[in-house]
Amino acid sequence: MMLESFVDSIEKHTELKNINVRSVFGGKGVLSDGVMFALIKGNKLYLRASNDKLKQEFMKQACTPYEFNWRSPSRNYPSISSYYTVPDCIAHCDKQVALLCEEVWTAGRVEKIRKETPTRIKDLPNMQYKTERMLRKAGINSIDELREQGPVNAYKAVCVSQERHPGVNLLFCLAGALEGIHWSIIPDTMRQSLSHEAGADFITH
């Protein structure tokens, strides 16, 4: 069976771990550590082009994309995926195909990390669009600027810029956001330290 022999080849020739398979796009997707890098449909193997460089390389070698039908309640829509056939020049060599899969997986992992990395303040833990607007009004426009200010200075800046006191929980939310945790699990000792650093004028309202 092609799927089994392909997985065996990946495990033999590469360092990819935790290989698993799931149904997707009408075929079988092959993943390593949660990153899908290959698709098998029937007896055809397709590899993922997760960035423009890989896409251009596949197209340059006349690789064709996998096409599938996207179903809606009323009709089927033909769609072209980001998965391409293996280049003919290496299709006969299991080891070369496996090594290309490793390259494809690496690119896919980089893309996954990029997508999962917050780019706006609202994407951080405890943060919302409302919080992002308050920080922007206080002159803090990015995650880097928030890190530079730190939770206490950012909290003070928001307090000064707002007509109504935002509440002390905002201080803990900011601290949690920068630590990557929910504000409710911040230890009491850390809360006390943050409150003390902020000062009574900014804590009481």
PDB file of C-alpha atoms in Angstrom:
ATOM      1  CA  MET A   1       0.000   0.000   0.000  1.00  0.00           C
ATOM      2  CA  MET A   2       1.436   3.364  -1.024  1.00  0.00           C
ATOM      3  CA  LEU A   3       0.585   5.126   2.231  1.00  0.00           C
ATOM      4  CA  GLU A   4       2.327   2.532   4.377  1.00  0.00           C
ATOM      5  CA  SER A   5       5.448   2.385   2.202  1.00  0.00           C
ATOM      6  CA  PHE A   6       5.628   6.189   2.117  1.00  0.00           C
ATOM      7  CA  VAL A   7       5.460   6.465   5.901  1.00  0.00           C
ATOM      8  CA  ASP A   8       8.087   3.714   6.209  1.00  0.00           C
ATOM      9  CA  SER A   9      10.384   5.656   3.875  1.00  0.00           C
ATOM     10  CA  ILE A  10       9.917   8.885   5.857  1.00  0.00           C
ATOM     11  CA  GLU A  11      10.781   7.119   9.102  1.00  0.00           C
ATOM     12  CA  LYS A  12      13.802   5.443   7.493  1.00  0.00           C
ATOM     13  CA  HIS A  13      15.382   8.390   5.684  1.00  0.00           C
ATOM     14  CA  THR A  14      14.474  11.456   7.786  1.00  0.00           C
ATOM     15  CA  GLU A  15      14.469  12.750  11.350  1.00  0.00           C
ATOM     16  CA  LEU A  16      10.736  13.455  11.274  1.00  0.00           C
ATOM     17  CA  LYS A  17       8.948  12.105  14.330  1.00  0.00           C
ATOM     18  CA  ASN A  18       5.410  11.350  15.486  1.00  0.00           C
ATOM     19  CA  ILE A  19       4.116  10.554  12.007  1.00  0.00           C
ATOM     20  CA  ASN A  20       0.357  10.247  11.794  1.00  0.00           C
ATOM     21  CA  VAL A  21      -2.290  10.243   9.086  1.00  0.00           C
ATOM     22  CA  ARG A  22      -5.687  11.914   8.813  1.00  0.00           C
ATOM     23  CA  SER A  23      -8.375  12.233   6.161  1.00  0.00           C
ATOM     24  CA  VAL A  24      -8.331  15.599   4.394  1.00  0.00           C
ATOM     25  CA  PHE A  25      -9.193  16.995   0.956  1.00  0.00           C
ATOM     26  CA  GLY A  26     -10.606  13.639  -0.083  1.00  0.00           C
ATOM     27  CA  GLY A  27      -7.258  11.953   0.509  1.00  0.00           C
ATOM     28  CA  LYS A  28      -4.883  11.099   3.333  1.00  0.00           C
ATOM     29  CA  GLY A  29      -2.784  13.816   4.899  1.00  0.00           C
ATOM     30  CA  VAL A  30       0.574  12.875   6.441  1.00  0.00           C
ATOM     31  CA  LEU A  31       1.744  14.879   9.446  1.00  0.00           C
ATOM     32  CA  SER A  32       4.781  15.065  11.691  1.00  0.00           C
ATOM     33  CA  ASP A  33       4.412  16.721  15.106  1.00  0.00           C
ATOM     34  CA  GLY A  34       1.130  18.238  13.982  1.00  0.00           C
ATOM     35  CA  VAL A  35       2.478  19.761  10.754  1.00  0.00           C
ATOM     36  CA  MET A  36       1.023  18.359   7.539  1.00  0.00           C
ATOM     37  CA  PHE A  37       3.566  18.047   4.746  1.00  0.00           C
ATOM     38  CA  ALA A  38       2.166  15.478   2.306  1.00  0.00           C
ATOM     39  CA  LEU A  39      -1.103  14.325   0.799  1.00  0.00           C
ATOM     40  CA  ILE A  40      -1.808  10.963  -0.788  1.00  0.00           C
ATOM     41  CA  LYS A  41      -4.750  10.479  -3.117  1.00  0.00           C
ATOM     42  CA  GLY A  42      -4.988   7.054  -4.678  1.00  0.00           C
ATOM     43  CA  ASN A  43      -1.491   6.280  -5.937  1.00  0.00           C
ATOM     44  CA  LYS A  44      -0.385   9.898  -6.205  1.00  0.00           C
ATOM     45  CA  LEU A  45       1.783  11.778  -3.727  1.00  0.00           C
ATOM     46  CA  TYR A  46       1.522  15.555  -3.294  1.00  0.00           C
ATOM     47  CA  LEU A  47       3.828  17.739  -1.218  1.00  0.00           C
ATOM     48  CA  ARG A  48       2.891  20.967   0.489  1.00  0.00           C
ATOM     49  CA  ALA A  49       4.145  24.322  -0.762  1.00  0.00           C
ATOM     50  CA  SER A  50       3.699  26.420   2.377  1.00  0.00           C
ATOM     51  CA  ASN A  51       5.593  29.436   1.022  1.00  0.00           C
ATOM     52  CA  ASP A  52       6.142  31.180  -2.302  1.00  0.00           C
ATOM     53  CA  LYS A  53       9.673  29.810  -2.704  1.00  0.00           C
ATOM     54  CA  LEU A  54       8.507  26.194  -2.616  1.00  0.00           C
ATOM     55  CA  LYS A  55       5.553  26.974  -4.832  1.00  0.00           C
ATOM     56  CA  GLN A  56       7.823  28.520  -7.456  1.00  0.00           C
ATOM     57  CA  GLU A  57      10.207  25.556  -7.278  1.00  0.00           C
ATOM     58  CA  PHE A  58       7.386  23.077  -7.795  1.00  0.00           C
ATOM     59  CA  MET A  59       5.933  25.078 -10.677  1.00  0.00           C
ATOM     60  CA  LYS A  60       9.385  25.449 -12.270  1.00  0.00           C
ATOM     61  CA  GLN A  61       9.656  21.663 -12.359  1.00  0.00           C
ATOM     62  CA  ALA A  62       6.203  21.323 -13.936  1.00  0.00           C
ATOM     63  CA  CYS A  63       4.606  19.834 -10.829  1.00  0.00           C
ATOM     64  CA  THR A  64       0.824  20.017 -10.872  1.00  0.00           C
ATOM     65  CA  PRO A  65      -1.317  21.096  -7.914  1.00  0.00           C
ATOM     66  CA  TYR A  66      -3.877  18.838  -6.289  1.00  0.00           C
ATOM     67  CA  GLU A  67      -7.422  19.834  -7.202  1.00  0.00           C
ATOM     68  CA  PHE A  68     -10.480  19.037  -5.119  1.00  0.00           C
ATOM     69  CA  ASN A  69     -14.125  20.026  -4.876  1.00  0.00           C
ATOM     70  CA  TRP A  70     -15.188  22.307  -2.062  1.00  0.00           C
ATOM     71  CA  ARG A  71     -18.741  21.315  -1.192  1.00  0.00           C
ATOM     72  CA  SER A  72     -21.480  23.745  -0.196  1.00  0.00           C
ATOM     73  CA  PRO A  73     -25.173  22.975   0.390  1.00  0.00           C
ATOM     74  CA  SER A  74     -25.997  24.049  -3.163  1.00  0.00           C
ATOM     75  CA  ARG A  75     -23.038  23.007  -5.330  1.00  0.00           C
ATOM     76  CA  ASN A  76     -19.435  21.847  -5.565  1.00  0.00           C
ATOM     77  CA  TYR A  77     -16.689  24.367  -6.152  1.00  0.00           C
ATOM     78  CA  PRO A  78     -13.459  23.194  -7.825  1.00  0.00           C
ATOM     79  CA  SER A  79     -10.445  24.380  -5.845  1.00  0.00           C
ATOM     80  CA  ILE A  80      -6.679  24.215  -6.248  1.00  0.00           C
ATOM     81  CA  SER A  81      -4.696  23.310  -3.144  1.00  0.00           C
ATOM     82  CA  SER A  82      -1.139  24.211  -2.118  1.00  0.00           C
ATOM     83  CA  TYR A  83      -0.040  20.578  -2.600  1.00  0.00           C
ATOM     84  CA  TYR A  84       1.996  19.633  -5.692  1.00  0.00           C
ATOM     85  CA  THR A  85       3.072  16.411  -7.352  1.00  0.00           C
ATOM     86  CA  VAL A  86       6.620  15.245  -6.714  1.00  0.00           C
ATOM     87  CA  PRO A  87       9.178  16.447  -9.314  1.00  0.00           C
ATOM     88  CA  ASP A  88       9.767  13.779 -11.956  1.00  0.00           C
ATOM     89  CA  CYS A  89      13.542  14.022 -11.516  1.00  0.00           C
ATOM     90  CA  ILE A  90      13.383  12.494  -8.031  1.00  0.00           C
ATOM     91  CA  ALA A  91      10.086  10.581  -8.099  1.00  0.00           C
ATOM     92  CA  HIS A  92      11.934   7.276  -8.614  1.00  0.00           C
ATOM     93  CA  CYS A  93      14.164   7.694  -5.541  1.00  0.00           C
ATOM     94  CA  ASP A  94      12.499   7.137  -2.166  1.00  0.00           C
ATOM     95  CA  LYS A  95      15.360   8.724  -0.241  1.00  0.00           C
ATOM     96  CA  GLN A  96      15.337  11.946  -2.285  1.00  0.00           C
ATOM     97  CA  VAL A  97      11.559  12.186  -1.971  1.00  0.00           C
ATOM     98  CA  ALA A  98      11.856  11.699   1.784  1.00  0.00           C
ATOM     99  CA  LEU A  99      14.524  14.387   2.080  1.00  0.00           C
ATOM    100  CA  LEU A 100      12.344  16.772   0.091  1.00  0.00           C
ATOM    101  CA  CYS A 101       9.522  15.970   2.495  1.00  0.00           C
ATOM    102  CA  GLU A 102      11.790  16.982   5.368  1.00  0.00           C
ATOM    103  CA  GLU A 103      12.446  20.324   3.661  1.00  0.00           C
ATOM    104  CA  VAL A 104       8.724  20.783   3.030  1.00  0.00           C
ATOM    105  CA  TRP A 105       7.939  19.945   6.670  1.00  0.00           C
ATOM    106  CA  THR A 106      10.495  22.453   7.942  1.00  0.00           C
ATOM    107  CA  ALA A 107       8.960  25.212   5.829  1.00  0.00           C
ATOM    108  CA  GLY A 108       5.494  24.231   7.057  1.00  0.00           C
ATOM    109  CA  ARG A 109       6.605  24.365  10.681  1.00  0.00           C
ATOM    110  CA  VAL A 110       8.084  27.841  10.195  1.00  0.00           C
ATOM    111  CA  GLU A 111       4.807  28.988   8.648  1.00  0.00           C
ATOM    112  CA  LYS A 112       2.795  27.463  11.490  1.00  0.00           C
ATOM    113  CA  ILE A 113       4.920  29.231  14.105  1.00  0.00           C
ATOM    114  CA  ARG A 114       4.577  32.509  12.198  1.00  0.00           C
ATOM    115  CA  LYS A 115       0.797  32.212  12.172  1.00  0.00           C
ATOM    116  CA  GLU A 116       0.639  31.269  15.844  1.00  0.00           C
ATOM    117  CA  THR A 117       2.926  34.090  16.981  1.00  0.00           C
ATOM    118  CA  PRO A 118       0.841  37.094  18.105  1.00  0.00           C
ATOM    119  CA  THR A 119       1.370  40.186  15.978  1.00  0.00           C
ATOM    120  CA  ARG A 120      -1.091  42.493  17.737  1.00  0.00           C
ATOM    121  CA  ILE A 121      -1.689  43.247  21.395  1.00  0.00           C
ATOM    122  CA  LYS A 122      -5.251  41.926  21.180  1.00  0.00           C
ATOM    123  CA  ASP A 123      -3.866  38.487  20.287  1.00  0.00           C
ATOM    124  CA  LEU A 124      -2.012  38.116  23.592  1.00  0.00           C
ATOM    125  CA  PRO A 125      -3.540  36.243  26.547  1.00  0.00           C
ATOM    126  CA  ASN A 126      -6.091  38.341  28.492  1.00  0.00           C
ATOM    127  CA  MET A 127      -6.092  41.042  25.829  1.00  0.00           C
ATOM    128  CA  GLN A 128      -9.049  42.154  23.719  1.00  0.00           C
ATOM    129  CA  TYR A 129      -9.638  44.775  21.061  1.00  0.00           C
ATOM    130  CA  LYS A 130     -10.906  47.101  23.800  1.00  0.00           C
ATOM    131  CA  THR A 131      -7.662  46.692  25.736  1.00  0.00           C
ATOM    132  CA  GLU A 132      -5.634  47.286  22.598  1.00  0.00           C
ATOM    133  CA  ARG A 133      -7.509  50.554  22.016  1.00  0.00           C
ATOM    134  CA  MET A 134      -6.895  51.707  25.590  1.00  0.00           C
ATOM    135  CA  LEU A 135      -3.180  50.985  25.269  1.00  0.00           C
ATOM    136  CA  ARG A 136      -3.042  52.736  21.917  1.00  0.00           C
ATOM    137  CA  LYS A 137      -4.667  55.800  23.474  1.00  0.00           C
ATOM    138  CA  ALA A 138      -1.955  55.657  26.136  1.00  0.00           C
ATOM    139  CA  GLY A 139       0.720  55.672  23.421  1.00  0.00           C
ATOM    140  CA  ILE A 140       1.492  51.947  23.408  1.00  0.00           C
ATOM    141  CA  ASN A 141       0.916  50.640  19.889  1.00  0.00           C
ATOM    142  CA  SER A 142       2.658  47.285  19.645  1.00  0.00           C
ATOM    143  CA  ILE A 143       3.667  44.191  21.589  1.00  0.00           C
ATOM    144  CA  ASP A 144       7.296  45.360  21.558  1.00  0.00           C
ATOM    145  CA  GLU A 145       6.303  48.712  23.052  1.00  0.00           C
ATOM    146  CA  LEU A 146       4.226  46.934  25.696  1.00  0.00           C
ATOM    147  CA  ARG A 147       7.195  44.741  26.617  1.00  0.00           C
ATOM    148  CA  GLU A 148       9.463  47.784  26.756  1.00  0.00           C
ATOM    149  CA  GLN A 149       7.095  49.595  29.143  1.00  0.00           C
ATOM    150  CA  GLY A 150       6.345  46.564  31.278  1.00  0.00           C
ATOM    151  CA  PRO A 151       2.975  45.860  32.946  1.00  0.00           C
ATOM    152  CA  VAL A 152       3.202  48.512  35.657  1.00  0.00           C
ATOM    153  CA  ASN A 153       4.174  51.458  33.451  1.00  0.00           C
ATOM    154  CA  ALA A 154       1.665  50.384  30.797  1.00  0.00           C
ATOM    155  CA  TYR A 155      -1.058  50.153  33.454  1.00  0.00           C
ATOM    156  CA  LYS A 156      -0.202  53.614  34.803  1.00  0.00           C
ATOM    157  CA  ALA A 157      -0.241  55.071  31.289  1.00  0.00           C
ATOM    158  CA  VAL A 158      -3.736  53.659  30.694  1.00  0.00           C
ATOM    159  CA  CYS A 159      -4.980  54.984  34.042  1.00  0.00           C
ATOM    160  CA  VAL A 160      -3.779  58.483  33.166  1.00  0.00           C
ATOM    161  CA  SER A 161      -5.272  58.410  29.677  1.00  0.00           C
ATOM    162  CA  GLN A 162      -8.713  57.105  30.687  1.00  0.00           C
ATOM    163  CA  GLU A 163     -11.510  59.187  32.198  1.00  0.00           C
ATOM    164  CA  ARG A 164     -12.650  56.193  34.252  1.00  0.00           C
ATOM    165  CA  HIS A 165     -10.309  53.983  36.251  1.00  0.00           C
ATOM    166  CA  PRO A 166      -9.844  50.708  34.314  1.00  0.00           C
ATOM    167  CA  GLY A 167      -9.637  48.589  37.467  1.00  0.00           C
ATOM    168  CA  VAL A 168      -6.684  46.861  39.075  1.00  0.00           C
ATOM    169  CA  ASN A 169      -7.387  43.637  37.176  1.00  0.00           C
ATOM    170  CA  LEU A 170      -6.008  45.349  34.098  1.00  0.00           C
ATOM    171  CA  LEU A 171      -2.599  45.394  35.804  1.00  0.00           C
ATOM    172  CA  PHE A 172      -2.752  41.641  36.317  1.00  0.00           C
ATOM    173  CA  CYS A 173      -4.067  41.093  32.778  1.00  0.00           C
ATOM    174  CA  LEU A 174      -1.106  43.014  31.355  1.00  0.00           C
ATOM    175  CA  ALA A 175       1.349  41.078  33.485  1.00  0.00           C
ATOM    176  CA  GLY A 176      -0.243  37.792  32.431  1.00  0.00           C
ATOM    177  CA  ALA A 177      -0.222  38.819  28.781  1.00  0.00           C
ATOM    178  CA  LEU A 178       3.523  39.414  28.894  1.00  0.00           C
ATOM    179  CA  GLU A 179       4.079  36.111  30.717  1.00  0.00           C
ATOM    180  CA  GLY A 180       1.820  34.203  28.324  1.00  0.00           C
ATOM    181  CA  ILE A 181      -0.580  33.089  31.060  1.00  0.00           C
ATOM    182  CA  HIS A 182      -4.144  33.806  32.187  1.00  0.00           C
ATOM    183  CA  TRP A 183      -4.302  36.583  34.749  1.00  0.00           C
ATOM    184  CA  SER A 184      -6.263  34.421  37.209  1.00  0.00           C
ATOM    185  CA  ILE A 185      -3.292  32.111  37.835  1.00  0.00           C
ATOM    186  CA  ILE A 186      -0.816  34.879  38.681  1.00  0.00           C
ATOM    187  CA  PRO A 187       0.544  34.055  42.165  1.00  0.00           C
ATOM    188  CA  ASP A 188      -0.557  36.273  45.081  1.00  0.00           C
ATOM    189  CA  THR A 189       3.037  37.256  45.759  1.00  0.00           C
ATOM    190  CA  MET A 190       3.383  38.557  42.218  1.00  0.00           C
ATOM    191  CA  ARG A 191       0.074  40.430  42.479  1.00  0.00           C
ATOM    192  CA  GLN A 192       1.224  42.089  45.680  1.00  0.00           C
ATOM    193  CA  SER A 193       4.537  43.038  44.118  1.00  0.00           C
ATOM    194  CA  LEU A 194       2.825  44.520  41.048  1.00  0.00           C
ATOM    195  CA  SER A 195       0.334  46.464  43.195  1.00  0.00           C
ATOM    196  CA  HIS A 196       3.105  47.797  45.419  1.00  0.00           C
ATOM    197  CA  GLU A 197       5.137  48.898  42.394  1.00  0.00           C
ATOM    198  CA  ALA A 198       2.122  50.616  40.840  1.00  0.00           C
ATOM    199  CA  GLY A 199       1.453  52.553  44.046  1.00  0.00           C
ATOM    200  CA  ALA A 200      -1.697  53.283  46.028  1.00  0.00           C
ATOM    201  CA  ASP A 201      -2.724  56.216  43.817  1.00  0.00           C
ATOM    202  CA  PHE A 202      -3.153  53.876  40.851  1.00  0.00           C
ATOM    203  CA  ILE A 203      -4.620  50.918  42.728  1.00  0.00           C
ATOM    204  CA  THR A 204      -7.380  52.594  44.734  1.00  0.00           C
ATOM    205  CA  HIS A 205     -10.220  54.341  42.947  1.00  0.00           C
TER     206      HIS A 205
END
